Amino acid sequence: IQVKIPNSKIAGQKFSNVSRMNRSQVKFDLRFNLHDMNRIDEIMLVIRQEIVAACPKLITDGSRPFRVLWTDISSDHLVVTVDTHHDVPPSTTDYWETREHVLFAISTAAKKVKAKFAMPVTVQAKFQE
């Protein structure tokens, strides 16, 4: 297949030929309640362990990052970033199944350590006339 794209459309743009990629990334930002701060290390350790156990094509040789890190704190939650890379082509059935395995691993880990995810807080104001 030949694809013609005018230079004006791609100048200064970053693009990738996904059809030639053989590895993929799965990344999530998880929100945990502030009361879990004193055990965030345990939560992250169990998430790592569950992902390793659930994902046989996870890249752990150092050629791509495998991160489960506490990356932010807010007034109502902690953020843990899960960043995984896999020997699975993107946009394939294997990719979506791998993504699901990561999600199940995160869920299993949260249940094991009895951690609860923090829900986004929305504020609604009522105005009286």
Short mmCIF file of C-alpha atoms in Angstrom, two decimals:
data_model
loop_
_atom_site.label_atom_id
_atom_site.label_comp_id
_atom_site.label_asym_id
_atom_site.label_seq_id
_atom_site.Cartn_x
_atom_site.Cartn_y
_atom_site.Cartn_z
CA ILE A 1 0.00 0.00 0.00
CA GLN A 2 1.30 3.41 -0.93
CA VAL A 3 0.31 6.39 1.12
CA LYS A 4 0.95 9.93 -0.03
CA ILE A 5 0.94 12.67 2.59
CA PRO A 6 1.83 16.25 1.67
CA ASN A 7 4.89 17.63 3.48
CA SER A 8 2.79 20.53 4.77
CA LYS A 9 0.69 18.04 6.74
CA ILE A 10 3.62 16.32 8.45
CA ALA A 11 6.24 19.06 8.83
CA GLY A 12 7.06 19.40 12.51
CA GLN A 13 4.82 16.47 13.45
CA LYS A 14 5.88 13.32 15.26
CA PHE A 15 4.45 10.14 13.80
CA SER A 16 5.01 6.39 13.95
CA ASN A 17 4.26 3.58 11.57
CA VAL A 18 2.29 1.42 14.00
CA SER A 19 2.13 -1.45 11.51
CA ARG A 20 5.91 -1.87 11.86
CA MET A 21 5.96 -1.80 15.66
CA ASN A 22 6.27 -5.08 17.51
CA ARG A 23 6.10 -3.74 21.07
CA SER A 24 3.40 -1.83 22.88
CA GLN A 25 2.90 0.27 26.00
CA VAL A 26 0.13 0.12 28.58
CA LYS A 27 0.00 3.10 30.94
CA PHE A 28 -2.44 4.14 33.65
CA ASP A 29 -2.59 6.80 36.34
CA LEU A 30 -4.26 5.30 39.41
CA ARG A 31 -5.86 7.43 42.11
CA PHE A 32 -5.69 6.14 45.69
CA ASN A 33 -7.21 7.61 48.83
CA LEU A 34 -4.94 9.78 50.99
CA HIS A 35 -5.37 7.45 53.96
CA ASP A 36 -3.33 4.85 52.01
CA MET A 37 -0.25 7.10 52.02
CA ASN A 38 1.46 5.20 54.84
CA ARG A 39 1.27 1.95 52.87
CA ILE A 40 1.76 3.17 49.31
CA ASP A 41 5.05 1.22 49.07
CA GLU A 42 3.22 -2.04 49.81
CA ILE A 43 0.46 -1.21 47.33
CA MET A 44 2.98 -0.51 44.55
CA LEU A 45 4.98 -3.67 45.34
CA VAL A 46 1.89 -5.88 45.11
CA ILE A 47 0.81 -4.17 41.86
CA ARG A 48 4.27 -4.90 40.38
CA GLN A 49 4.12 -8.53 41.50
CA GLU A 50 0.63 -9.07 40.09
CA ILE A 51 1.53 -7.52 36.73
CA VAL A 52 4.63 -9.72 36.43
CA ALA A 53 2.55 -12.80 37.24
CA ALA A 54 -0.30 -11.86 34.86
CA CYS A 55 1.67 -10.69 31.81
CA PRO A 56 4.04 -13.25 30.27
CA LYS A 57 5.07 -10.83 27.50
CA LEU A 58 5.96 -8.01 29.90
CA ILE A 59 9.40 -6.55 29.11
CA THR A 60 11.53 -6.63 32.26
CA ASP A 61 15.05 -6.81 30.81
CA GLY A 62 15.61 -3.06 31.12
CA SER A 63 15.29 -2.34 27.40
CA ARG A 64 11.94 -0.66 28.10
CA PRO A 65 10.68 0.79 31.37
CA PHE A 66 8.50 -1.14 33.77
CA ARG A 67 7.38 1.41 36.33
CA VAL A 68 4.94 1.48 39.20
CA LEU A 69 5.69 4.81 40.88
CA TRP A 70 4.04 7.29 43.20
CA THR A 71 3.98 10.31 40.91
CA ASP A 72 1.70 12.89 42.51
CA ILE A 73 -0.26 13.94 45.56
CA SER A 74 -3.33 16.13 45.61
CA SER A 75 -5.63 17.48 48.27
CA ASP A 76 -7.87 14.42 48.00
CA HIS A 77 -5.82 11.59 46.45
CA LEU A 78 -2.44 10.03 45.61
CA VAL A 79 -1.45 9.20 42.04
CA VAL A 80 0.45 6.03 41.17
CA THR A 81 1.56 5.70 37.55
CA VAL A 82 1.75 2.21 36.07
CA ASP A 83 3.84 2.17 32.87
CA THR A 84 4.42 -1.20 31.23
CA HIS A 85 5.83 -2.34 27.88
CA HIS A 86 5.10 -5.67 26.23
CA ASP A 87 6.34 -7.82 23.35
CA VAL A 88 2.94 -7.43 21.71
CA PRO A 89 2.18 -5.35 18.60
CA PRO A 90 -0.11 -2.36 19.24
CA SER A 91 -3.68 -2.24 17.92
CA THR A 92 -4.03 -6.01 17.86
CA THR A 93 -6.20 -8.44 19.77
CA ASP A 94 -3.10 -9.45 21.75
CA TYR A 95 -2.60 -5.82 22.76
CA TRP A 96 -6.16 -5.44 24.05
CA GLU A 97 -5.93 -8.75 25.91
CA THR A 98 -2.61 -7.66 27.45
CA ARG A 99 -4.16 -4.36 28.50
CA GLU A 100 -6.96 -6.31 30.15
CA HIS A 101 -4.42 -8.53 31.96
CA VAL A 102 -2.75 -5.41 33.37
CA LEU A 103 -6.12 -4.09 34.55
CA PHE A 104 -7.00 -7.41 36.20
CA ALA A 105 -3.58 -7.47 37.87
CA ILE A 106 -4.12 -3.96 39.26
CA SER A 107 -7.58 -4.97 40.51
CA THR A 108 -6.24 -8.14 42.15
CA ALA A 109 -3.45 -6.18 43.85
CA ALA A 110 -5.87 -3.55 45.17
CA LYS A 111 -8.09 -6.29 46.62
CA LYS A 112 -5.12 -8.09 48.21
CA VAL A 113 -3.97 -5.00 50.08
CA LYS A 114 -7.52 -3.68 50.62
CA ALA A 115 -6.77 -0.40 48.88
CA LYS A 116 -9.59 1.67 47.51
CA PHE A 117 -9.38 3.86 44.46
CA ALA A 118 -10.17 7.53 44.96
CA MET A 119 -13.05 8.75 42.89
CA PRO A 120 -12.82 12.16 41.22
CA VAL A 121 -14.44 14.84 43.31
CA THR A 122 -16.97 17.04 41.63
CA VAL A 123 -18.34 20.18 43.19
CA GLN A 124 -21.78 21.39 42.32
CA ALA A 125 -22.89 24.82 43.41
CA LYS A 126 -26.52 25.74 43.82
CA PHE A 127 -27.46 29.33 43.37
CA GLN A 128 -30.62 30.77 44.77
CA GLU A 129 -32.37 33.58 43.01
#
